[in-house]
Short mmCIF file of C-alpha atoms and ligand atoms in Angstrom, two decimals:
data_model
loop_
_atom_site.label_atom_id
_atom_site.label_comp_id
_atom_site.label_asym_id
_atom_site.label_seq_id
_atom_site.Cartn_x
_atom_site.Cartn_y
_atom_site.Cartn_z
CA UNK A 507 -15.96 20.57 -17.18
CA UNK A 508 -12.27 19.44 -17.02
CA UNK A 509 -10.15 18.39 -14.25
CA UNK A 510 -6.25 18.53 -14.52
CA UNK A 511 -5.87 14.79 -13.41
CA UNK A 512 -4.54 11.28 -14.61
CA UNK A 513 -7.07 8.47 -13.29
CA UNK A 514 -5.57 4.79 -12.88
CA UNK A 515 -8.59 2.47 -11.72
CA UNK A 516 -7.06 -0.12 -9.54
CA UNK A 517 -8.02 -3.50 -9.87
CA UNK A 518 -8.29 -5.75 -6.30
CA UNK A 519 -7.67 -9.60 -7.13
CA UNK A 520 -7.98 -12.28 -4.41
CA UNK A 521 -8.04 -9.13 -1.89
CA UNK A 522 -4.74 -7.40 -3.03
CA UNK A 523 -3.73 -4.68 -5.42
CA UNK A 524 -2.98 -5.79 -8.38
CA UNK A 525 0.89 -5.83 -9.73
CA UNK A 526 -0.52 -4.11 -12.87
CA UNK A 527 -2.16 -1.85 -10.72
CA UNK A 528 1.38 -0.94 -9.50
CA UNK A 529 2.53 -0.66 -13.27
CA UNK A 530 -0.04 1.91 -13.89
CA UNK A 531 0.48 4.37 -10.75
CA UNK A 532 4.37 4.17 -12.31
CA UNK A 533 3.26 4.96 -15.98
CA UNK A 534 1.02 7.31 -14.43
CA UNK A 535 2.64 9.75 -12.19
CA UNK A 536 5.61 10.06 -15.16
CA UNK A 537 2.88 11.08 -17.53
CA UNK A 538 0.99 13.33 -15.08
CA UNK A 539 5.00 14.61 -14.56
CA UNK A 540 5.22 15.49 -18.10
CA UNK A 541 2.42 17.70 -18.47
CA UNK A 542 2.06 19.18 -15.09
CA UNK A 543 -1.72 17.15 -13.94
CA UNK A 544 -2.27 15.66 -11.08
CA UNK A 545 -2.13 11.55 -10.99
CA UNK A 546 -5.06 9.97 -9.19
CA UNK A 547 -5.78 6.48 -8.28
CA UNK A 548 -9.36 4.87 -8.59
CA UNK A 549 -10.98 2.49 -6.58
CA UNK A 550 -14.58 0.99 -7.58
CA UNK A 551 -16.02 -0.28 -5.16
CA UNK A 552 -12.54 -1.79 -3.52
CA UNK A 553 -12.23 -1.27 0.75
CA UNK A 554 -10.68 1.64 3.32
CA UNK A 555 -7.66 -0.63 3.46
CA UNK A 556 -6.50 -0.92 -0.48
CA UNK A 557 -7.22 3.13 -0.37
CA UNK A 558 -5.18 3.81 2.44
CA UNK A 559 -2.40 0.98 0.18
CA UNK A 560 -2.56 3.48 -2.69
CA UNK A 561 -2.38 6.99 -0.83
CA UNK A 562 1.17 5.54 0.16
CA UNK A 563 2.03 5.29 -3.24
CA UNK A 564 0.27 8.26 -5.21
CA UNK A 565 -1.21 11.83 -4.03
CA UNK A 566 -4.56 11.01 -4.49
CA UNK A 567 -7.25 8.23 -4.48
CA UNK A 568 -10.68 8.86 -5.58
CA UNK A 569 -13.00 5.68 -3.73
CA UNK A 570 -16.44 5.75 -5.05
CA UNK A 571 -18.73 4.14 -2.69
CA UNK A 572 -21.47 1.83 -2.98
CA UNK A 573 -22.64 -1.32 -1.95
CA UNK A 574 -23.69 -2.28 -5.45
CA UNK A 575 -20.01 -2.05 -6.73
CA UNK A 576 -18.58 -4.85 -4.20
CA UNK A 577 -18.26 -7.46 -7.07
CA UNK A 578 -17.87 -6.72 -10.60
CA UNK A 579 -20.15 -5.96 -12.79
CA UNK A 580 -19.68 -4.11 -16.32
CA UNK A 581 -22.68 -1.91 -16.44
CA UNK A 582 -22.22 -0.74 -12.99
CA UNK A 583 -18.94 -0.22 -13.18
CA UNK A 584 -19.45 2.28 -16.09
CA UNK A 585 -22.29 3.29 -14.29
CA UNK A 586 -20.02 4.78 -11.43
CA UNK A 587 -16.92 5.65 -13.86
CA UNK A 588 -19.61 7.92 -15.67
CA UNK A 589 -20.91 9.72 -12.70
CA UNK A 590 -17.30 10.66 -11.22
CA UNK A 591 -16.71 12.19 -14.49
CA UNK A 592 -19.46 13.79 -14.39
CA UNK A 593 -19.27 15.13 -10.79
CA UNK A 594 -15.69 15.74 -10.68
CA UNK A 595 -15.33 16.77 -14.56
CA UNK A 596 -13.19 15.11 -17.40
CA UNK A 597 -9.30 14.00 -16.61
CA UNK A 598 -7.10 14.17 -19.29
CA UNK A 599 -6.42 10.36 -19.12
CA UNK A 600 -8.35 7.45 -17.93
CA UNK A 601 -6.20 3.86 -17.45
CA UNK A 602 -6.38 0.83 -16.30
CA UNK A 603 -5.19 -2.98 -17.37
CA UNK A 604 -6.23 -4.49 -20.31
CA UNK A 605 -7.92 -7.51 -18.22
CA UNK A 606 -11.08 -8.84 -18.47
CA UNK A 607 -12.81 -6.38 -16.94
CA UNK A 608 -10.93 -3.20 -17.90
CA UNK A 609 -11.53 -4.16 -22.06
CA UNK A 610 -15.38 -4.92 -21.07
CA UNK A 611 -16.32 -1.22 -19.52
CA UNK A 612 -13.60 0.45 -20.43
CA UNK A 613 -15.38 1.20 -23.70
CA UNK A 614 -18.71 1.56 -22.94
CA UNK A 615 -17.79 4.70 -20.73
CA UNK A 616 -15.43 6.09 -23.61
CA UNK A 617 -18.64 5.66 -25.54
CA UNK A 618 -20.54 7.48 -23.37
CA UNK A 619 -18.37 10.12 -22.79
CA UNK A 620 -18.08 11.03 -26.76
CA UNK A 621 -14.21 10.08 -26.19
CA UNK A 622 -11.56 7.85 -28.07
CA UNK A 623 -10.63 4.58 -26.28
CA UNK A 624 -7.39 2.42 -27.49
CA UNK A 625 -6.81 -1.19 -25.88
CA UNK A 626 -3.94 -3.45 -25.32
CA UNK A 627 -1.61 -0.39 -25.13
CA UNK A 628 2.34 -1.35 -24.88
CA UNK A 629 3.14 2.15 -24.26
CA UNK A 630 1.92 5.70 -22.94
CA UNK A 631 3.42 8.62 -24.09
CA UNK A 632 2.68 12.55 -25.24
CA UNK A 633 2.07 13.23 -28.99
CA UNK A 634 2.43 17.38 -28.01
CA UNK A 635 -0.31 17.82 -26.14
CA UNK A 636 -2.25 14.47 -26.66
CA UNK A 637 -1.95 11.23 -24.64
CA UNK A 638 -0.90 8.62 -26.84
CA UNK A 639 0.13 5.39 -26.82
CA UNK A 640 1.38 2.22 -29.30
CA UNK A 641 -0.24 -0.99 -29.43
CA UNK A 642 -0.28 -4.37 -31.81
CA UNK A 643 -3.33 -4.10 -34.69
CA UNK A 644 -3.81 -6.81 -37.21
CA UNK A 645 -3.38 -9.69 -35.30
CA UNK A 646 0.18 -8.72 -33.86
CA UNK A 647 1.47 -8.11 -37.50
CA UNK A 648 1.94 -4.17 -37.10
CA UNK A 649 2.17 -2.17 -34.30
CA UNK A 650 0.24 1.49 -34.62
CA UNK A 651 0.86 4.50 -32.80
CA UNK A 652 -2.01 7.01 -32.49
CA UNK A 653 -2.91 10.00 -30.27
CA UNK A 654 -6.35 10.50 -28.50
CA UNK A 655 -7.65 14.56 -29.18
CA UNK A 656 -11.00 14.03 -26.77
CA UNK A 657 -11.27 14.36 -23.41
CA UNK A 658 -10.42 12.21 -20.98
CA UNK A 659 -8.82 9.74 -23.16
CA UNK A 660 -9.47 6.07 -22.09
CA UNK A 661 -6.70 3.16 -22.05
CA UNK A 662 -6.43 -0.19 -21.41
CA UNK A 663 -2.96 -1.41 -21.00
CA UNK A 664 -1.70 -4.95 -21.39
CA UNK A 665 -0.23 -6.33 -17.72
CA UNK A 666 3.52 -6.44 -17.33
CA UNK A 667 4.68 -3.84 -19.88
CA UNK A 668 5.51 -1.54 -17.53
CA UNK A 669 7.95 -2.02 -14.22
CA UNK A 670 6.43 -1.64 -11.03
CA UNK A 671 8.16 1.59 -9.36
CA UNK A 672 10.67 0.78 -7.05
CA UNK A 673 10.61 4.36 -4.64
CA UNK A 674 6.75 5.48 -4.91
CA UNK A 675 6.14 6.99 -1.50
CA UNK A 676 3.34 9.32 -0.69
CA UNK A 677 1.18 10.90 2.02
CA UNK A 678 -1.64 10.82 -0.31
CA UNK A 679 -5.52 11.49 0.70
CA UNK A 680 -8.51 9.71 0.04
CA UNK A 681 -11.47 11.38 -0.83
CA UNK A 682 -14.66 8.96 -0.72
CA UNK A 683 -17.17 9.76 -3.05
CA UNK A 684 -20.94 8.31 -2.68
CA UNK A 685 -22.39 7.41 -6.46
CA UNK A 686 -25.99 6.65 -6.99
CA UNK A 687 -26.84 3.34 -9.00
CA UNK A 688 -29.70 2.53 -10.52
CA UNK A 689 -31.47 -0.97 -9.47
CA UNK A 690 -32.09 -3.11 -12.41
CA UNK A 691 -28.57 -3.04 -14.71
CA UNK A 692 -30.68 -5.16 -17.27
CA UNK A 693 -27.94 -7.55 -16.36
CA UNK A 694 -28.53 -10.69 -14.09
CA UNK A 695 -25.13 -12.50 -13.25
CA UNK A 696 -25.93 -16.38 -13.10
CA UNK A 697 -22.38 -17.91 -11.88
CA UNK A 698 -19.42 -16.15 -11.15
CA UNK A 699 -16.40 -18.27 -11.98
CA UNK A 700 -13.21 -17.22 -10.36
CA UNK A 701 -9.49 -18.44 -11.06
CA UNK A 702 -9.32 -22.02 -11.18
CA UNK A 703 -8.56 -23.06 -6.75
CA UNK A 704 -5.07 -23.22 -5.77
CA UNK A 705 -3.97 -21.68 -8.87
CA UNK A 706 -1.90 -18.58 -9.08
CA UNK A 707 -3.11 -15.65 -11.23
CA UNK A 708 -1.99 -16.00 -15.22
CA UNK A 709 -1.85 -12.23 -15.95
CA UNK A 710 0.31 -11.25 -13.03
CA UNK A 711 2.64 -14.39 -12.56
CA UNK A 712 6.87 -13.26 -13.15
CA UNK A 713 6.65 -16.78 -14.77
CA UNK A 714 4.35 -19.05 -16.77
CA UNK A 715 4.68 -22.35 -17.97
CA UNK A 716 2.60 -23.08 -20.88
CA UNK A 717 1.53 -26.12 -22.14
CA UNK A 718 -0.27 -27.20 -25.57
CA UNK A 719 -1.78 -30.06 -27.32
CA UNK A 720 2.10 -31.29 -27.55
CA UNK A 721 1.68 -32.58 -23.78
CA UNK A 722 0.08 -35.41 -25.49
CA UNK A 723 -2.53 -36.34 -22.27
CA UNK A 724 -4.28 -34.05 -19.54
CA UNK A 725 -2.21 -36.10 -17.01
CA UNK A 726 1.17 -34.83 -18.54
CA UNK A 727 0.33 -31.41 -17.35
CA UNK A 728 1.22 -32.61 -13.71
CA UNK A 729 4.69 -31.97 -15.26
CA UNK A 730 4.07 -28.27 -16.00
CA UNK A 731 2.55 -27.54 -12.89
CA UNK A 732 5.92 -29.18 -11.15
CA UNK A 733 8.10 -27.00 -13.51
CA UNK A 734 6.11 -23.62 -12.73
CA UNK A 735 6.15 -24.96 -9.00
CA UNK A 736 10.21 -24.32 -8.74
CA UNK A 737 9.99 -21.64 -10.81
CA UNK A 738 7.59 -20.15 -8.28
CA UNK A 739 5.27 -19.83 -11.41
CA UNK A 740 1.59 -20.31 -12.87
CA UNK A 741 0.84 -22.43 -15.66
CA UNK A 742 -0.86 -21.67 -18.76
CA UNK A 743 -2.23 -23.78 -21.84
CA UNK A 744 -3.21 -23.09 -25.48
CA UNK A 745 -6.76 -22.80 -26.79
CA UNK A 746 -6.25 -26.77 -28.69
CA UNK A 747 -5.98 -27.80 -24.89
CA UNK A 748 -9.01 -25.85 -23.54
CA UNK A 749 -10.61 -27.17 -26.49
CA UNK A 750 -10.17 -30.83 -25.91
CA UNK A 751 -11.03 -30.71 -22.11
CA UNK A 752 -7.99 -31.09 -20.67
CA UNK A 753 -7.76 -27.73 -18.83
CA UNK A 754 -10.10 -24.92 -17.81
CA UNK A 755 -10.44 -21.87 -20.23
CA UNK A 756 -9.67 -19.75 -16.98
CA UNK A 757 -5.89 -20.58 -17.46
CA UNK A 758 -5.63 -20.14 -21.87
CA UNK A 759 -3.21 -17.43 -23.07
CA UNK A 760 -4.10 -15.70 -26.30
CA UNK A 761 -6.07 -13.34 -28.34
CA UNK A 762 -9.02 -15.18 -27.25
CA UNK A 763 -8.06 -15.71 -23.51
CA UNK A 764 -5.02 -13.88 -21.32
CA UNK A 765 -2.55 -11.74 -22.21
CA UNK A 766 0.19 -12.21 -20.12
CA UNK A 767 3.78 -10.25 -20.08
CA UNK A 768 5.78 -12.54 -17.69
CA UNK A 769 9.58 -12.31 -17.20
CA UNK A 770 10.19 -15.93 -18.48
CA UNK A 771 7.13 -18.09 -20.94
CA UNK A 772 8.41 -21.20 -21.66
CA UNK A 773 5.86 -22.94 -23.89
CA UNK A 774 5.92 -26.70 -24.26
CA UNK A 775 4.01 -28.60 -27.40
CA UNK A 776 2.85 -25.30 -28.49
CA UNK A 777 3.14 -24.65 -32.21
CA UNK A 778 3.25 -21.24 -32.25
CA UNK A 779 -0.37 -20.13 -33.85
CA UNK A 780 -0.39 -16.48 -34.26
CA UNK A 781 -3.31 -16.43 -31.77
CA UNK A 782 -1.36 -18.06 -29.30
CA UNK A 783 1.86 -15.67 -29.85
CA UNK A 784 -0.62 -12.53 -29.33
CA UNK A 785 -1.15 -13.35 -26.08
CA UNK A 786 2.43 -13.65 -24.41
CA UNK A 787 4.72 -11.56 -27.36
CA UNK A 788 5.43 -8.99 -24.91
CA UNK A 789 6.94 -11.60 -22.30
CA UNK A 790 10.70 -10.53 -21.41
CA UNK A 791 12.09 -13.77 -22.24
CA UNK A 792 10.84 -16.88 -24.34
CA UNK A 793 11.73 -20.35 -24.29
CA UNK A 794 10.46 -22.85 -26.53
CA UNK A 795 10.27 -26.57 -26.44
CA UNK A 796 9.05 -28.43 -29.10
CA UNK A 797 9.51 -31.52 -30.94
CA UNK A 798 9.23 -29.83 -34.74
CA UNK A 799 12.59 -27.54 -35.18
CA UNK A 800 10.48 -25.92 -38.01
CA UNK A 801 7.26 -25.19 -35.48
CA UNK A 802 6.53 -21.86 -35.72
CA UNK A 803 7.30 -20.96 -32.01
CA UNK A 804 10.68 -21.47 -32.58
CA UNK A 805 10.15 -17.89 -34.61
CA UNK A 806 8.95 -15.70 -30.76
CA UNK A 807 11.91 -17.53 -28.93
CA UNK A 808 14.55 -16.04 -27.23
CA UNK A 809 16.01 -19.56 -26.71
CA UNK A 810 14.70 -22.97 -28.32
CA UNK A 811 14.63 -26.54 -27.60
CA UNK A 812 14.19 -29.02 -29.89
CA UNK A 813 12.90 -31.93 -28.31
CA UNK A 814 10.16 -34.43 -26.66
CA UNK A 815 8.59 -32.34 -23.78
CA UNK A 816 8.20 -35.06 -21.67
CA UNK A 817 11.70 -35.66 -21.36
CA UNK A 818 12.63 -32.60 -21.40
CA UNK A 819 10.67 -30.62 -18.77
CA UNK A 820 11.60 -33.89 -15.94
CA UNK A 821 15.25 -32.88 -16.68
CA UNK A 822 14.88 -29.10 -16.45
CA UNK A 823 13.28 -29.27 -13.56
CA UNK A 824 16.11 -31.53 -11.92
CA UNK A 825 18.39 -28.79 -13.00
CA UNK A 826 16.36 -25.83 -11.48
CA UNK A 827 16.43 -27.99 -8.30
CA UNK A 828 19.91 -28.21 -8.16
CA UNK A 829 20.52 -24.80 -8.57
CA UNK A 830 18.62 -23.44 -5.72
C1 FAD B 1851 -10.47 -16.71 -33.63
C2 FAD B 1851 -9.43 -17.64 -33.01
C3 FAD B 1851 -8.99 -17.38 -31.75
C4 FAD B 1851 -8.02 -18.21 -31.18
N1 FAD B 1851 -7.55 -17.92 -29.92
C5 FAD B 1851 -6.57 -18.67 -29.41
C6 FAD B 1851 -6.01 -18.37 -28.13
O1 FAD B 1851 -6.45 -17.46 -27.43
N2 FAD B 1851 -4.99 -19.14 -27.68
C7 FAD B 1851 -4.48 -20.19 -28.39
O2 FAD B 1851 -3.54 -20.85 -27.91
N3 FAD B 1851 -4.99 -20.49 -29.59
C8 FAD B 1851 -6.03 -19.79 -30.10
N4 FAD B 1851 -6.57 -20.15 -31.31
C9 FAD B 1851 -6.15 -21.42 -31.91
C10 FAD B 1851 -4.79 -21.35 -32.60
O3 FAD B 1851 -4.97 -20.90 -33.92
C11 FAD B 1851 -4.12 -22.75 -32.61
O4 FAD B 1851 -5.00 -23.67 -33.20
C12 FAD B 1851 -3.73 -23.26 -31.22
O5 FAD B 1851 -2.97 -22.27 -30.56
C13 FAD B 1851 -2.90 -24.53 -31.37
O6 FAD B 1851 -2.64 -25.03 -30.10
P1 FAD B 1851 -1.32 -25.91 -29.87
O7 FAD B 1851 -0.11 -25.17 -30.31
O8 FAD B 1851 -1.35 -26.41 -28.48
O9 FAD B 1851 -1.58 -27.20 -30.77
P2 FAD B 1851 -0.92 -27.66 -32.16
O10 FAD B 1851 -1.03 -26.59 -33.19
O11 FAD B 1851 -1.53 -28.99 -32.44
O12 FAD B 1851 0.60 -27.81 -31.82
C14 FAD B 1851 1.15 -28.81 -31.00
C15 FAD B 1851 2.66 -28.64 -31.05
O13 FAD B 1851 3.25 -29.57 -30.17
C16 FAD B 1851 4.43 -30.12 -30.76
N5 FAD B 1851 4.62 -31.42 -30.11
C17 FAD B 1851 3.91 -32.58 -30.26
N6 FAD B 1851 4.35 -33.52 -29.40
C18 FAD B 1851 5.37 -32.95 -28.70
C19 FAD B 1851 6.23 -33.41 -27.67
N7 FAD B 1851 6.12 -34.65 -27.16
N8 FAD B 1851 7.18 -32.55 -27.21
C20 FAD B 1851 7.33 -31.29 -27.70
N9 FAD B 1851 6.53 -30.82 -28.68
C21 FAD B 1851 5.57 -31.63 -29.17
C22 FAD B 1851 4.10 -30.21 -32.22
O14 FAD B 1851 5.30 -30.21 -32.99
C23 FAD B 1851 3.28 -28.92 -32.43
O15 FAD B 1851 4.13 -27.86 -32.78
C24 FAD B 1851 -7.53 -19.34 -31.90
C25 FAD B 1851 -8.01 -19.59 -33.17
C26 FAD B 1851 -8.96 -18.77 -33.73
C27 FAD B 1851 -9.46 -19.05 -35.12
#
């Protein structure tokens, strides 16, 4: 059974929609606009309040209820994804961001459902009558365009490449719909780990400041998080810096931690490793310090500056201050 609909699954961080969230409902209605469907927002498991948030922004929002789906948890998750589908029949297109979560069950219910899945999409558009989209394969080197032919087709689409809509207004409804779940996932969580306290959120910050094993000490990173501070930003590191200790792994961008798509990155002591540059080539606007003119980084920068971090950030953020 079909259903003439375009599914976003919102995502609810530290009680609020999501700015990606907002992304998608954008990308989504101008699909859904395309081909004449219906766009639909999804809430697992999220409260009355974020539904009635969305049905002012998009015609409809599906809420599946249960008391099992109040914290994340990948089996359940797919668990309820599966059973909508199932009760309400296949949409054409199933999205959400390419976080975490969204890349862990994402695929397991594209699995399920017999149906092609493509992650860390930059773009959704129609191929004819197939959703397709364009994302980076081989490590960044290419990017690949392909169309899904099954039904729904699942996404997962990398924060910040869209604009949130400006003029989204709705009346929408919500329709609450009660999913069963079984008991034992197989799955016990241990410890849940959350962003690091008092830090903002990596994937959704306008600005990060990033900092790599070029900051010489943990201590120097004080710097960073004064920078991001008047740039009203968060700070991120490299994998060399989770590596050594000196931050948590909660804050490393790359292809083996965030993927963030800020307006502004400016990366300090970072070389430039292709598996750093995976995780933040889609930010509007790169600036790079570094000591090494011939560092790599230098190569993903919209403007570069060749010099000791530690002098320069102190002066950069003296300028910032006496601009605002
Ligand atoms: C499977 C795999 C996954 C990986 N995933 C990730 C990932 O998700 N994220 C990630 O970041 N890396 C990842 N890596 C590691 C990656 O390949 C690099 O090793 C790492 O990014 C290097 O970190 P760095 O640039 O901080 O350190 P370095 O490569 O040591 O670079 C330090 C830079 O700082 C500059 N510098 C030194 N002192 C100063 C100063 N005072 N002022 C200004 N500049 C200075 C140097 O010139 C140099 O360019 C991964 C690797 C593998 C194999």
């Amino acid at each position: 059974m079909m259903c003439n609909e375009i599914w976003v699954i919102a995502e609810i961080r530290q009680g609020r929609l999501t700015r990606s969230t907002h992304q998608l409902l954008g990308a989504a209605r101008k699909l859904a606009d395309e081909r004449n469907l219906q766009p639909a927002a999804l809430l697992i498991g999220g409260e009355q309040v974020h539904a009635e948030e969305l049905a002012q922004k998009i015609p409809l929002v599906l809420r599946i209820e249960n008391s099992g789906l109040e914290t994340y948890e990948a089996v359940r998750y797919a668990h309820a994804l599966r059973q909508l589908i199932e009760k309400r029949g296949r949409p054409k297109v199933i999205m959400t961001a390419a976080g975490s979560s969204g890349v862990e069950f994402m695929p397991r219910v594209a699995m399920r459902c017999d149906s092609g899945y493509a992650s860390y999409c930059v773009d959704l558009f129609w191929e004819g009558e197939e959703p397709a989209c364009r994302r980076p394969v081989y490590g960044g080197k290419v990017y690949e365009e392909l169309a899904i032919s099954t039904v729904p087709a699942f996404f997962t689409v990398r924060p910040g490449v869209f604009p949130v809509p400006e003029n989204l207004s709705e009346t929408g409804r919500v329709e609450t719909i009660p999913i069963d779940l079984p008991e034992d996932t197989g799955l016990r969580i241990i410890e849940r780990k959350g962003i690091s306290p008092g830090k903002k959120d990596l994937s959704e910050a306008l600005c990060v400041v990033a900092g790599g094993r070029g900051m010489g000490t943990p201590e120097n990173f004080k710097l960073l998080e004064k920078l991001a501070e008047v740039l009203d930003g968060a700070v991120g590191v490299s994998r060399a810096v989770v590596d050594a200790g000196w931050m948590p792994h909660d804050l490393q961008v790359g292809k083996s931690g965030k993927t963030v798509s800020p307006g502004l990155y400016i990366a300090c002591g970072i070389s430039g490793a292709i598996h750093h540059v995976l995780g933040m080539n889609t930010a509007k606007v790169v600036v790079a310090i570094n000591k090494d003119p011939d560092a790599l980084i230098f190569r993903n920068a919209d403007y570069g500056l060749v010099g000791d971090a530690l002098e320069v950030i102190p002066e950069l953020i003296k300028a910032i201050k006496s601009k605002t």
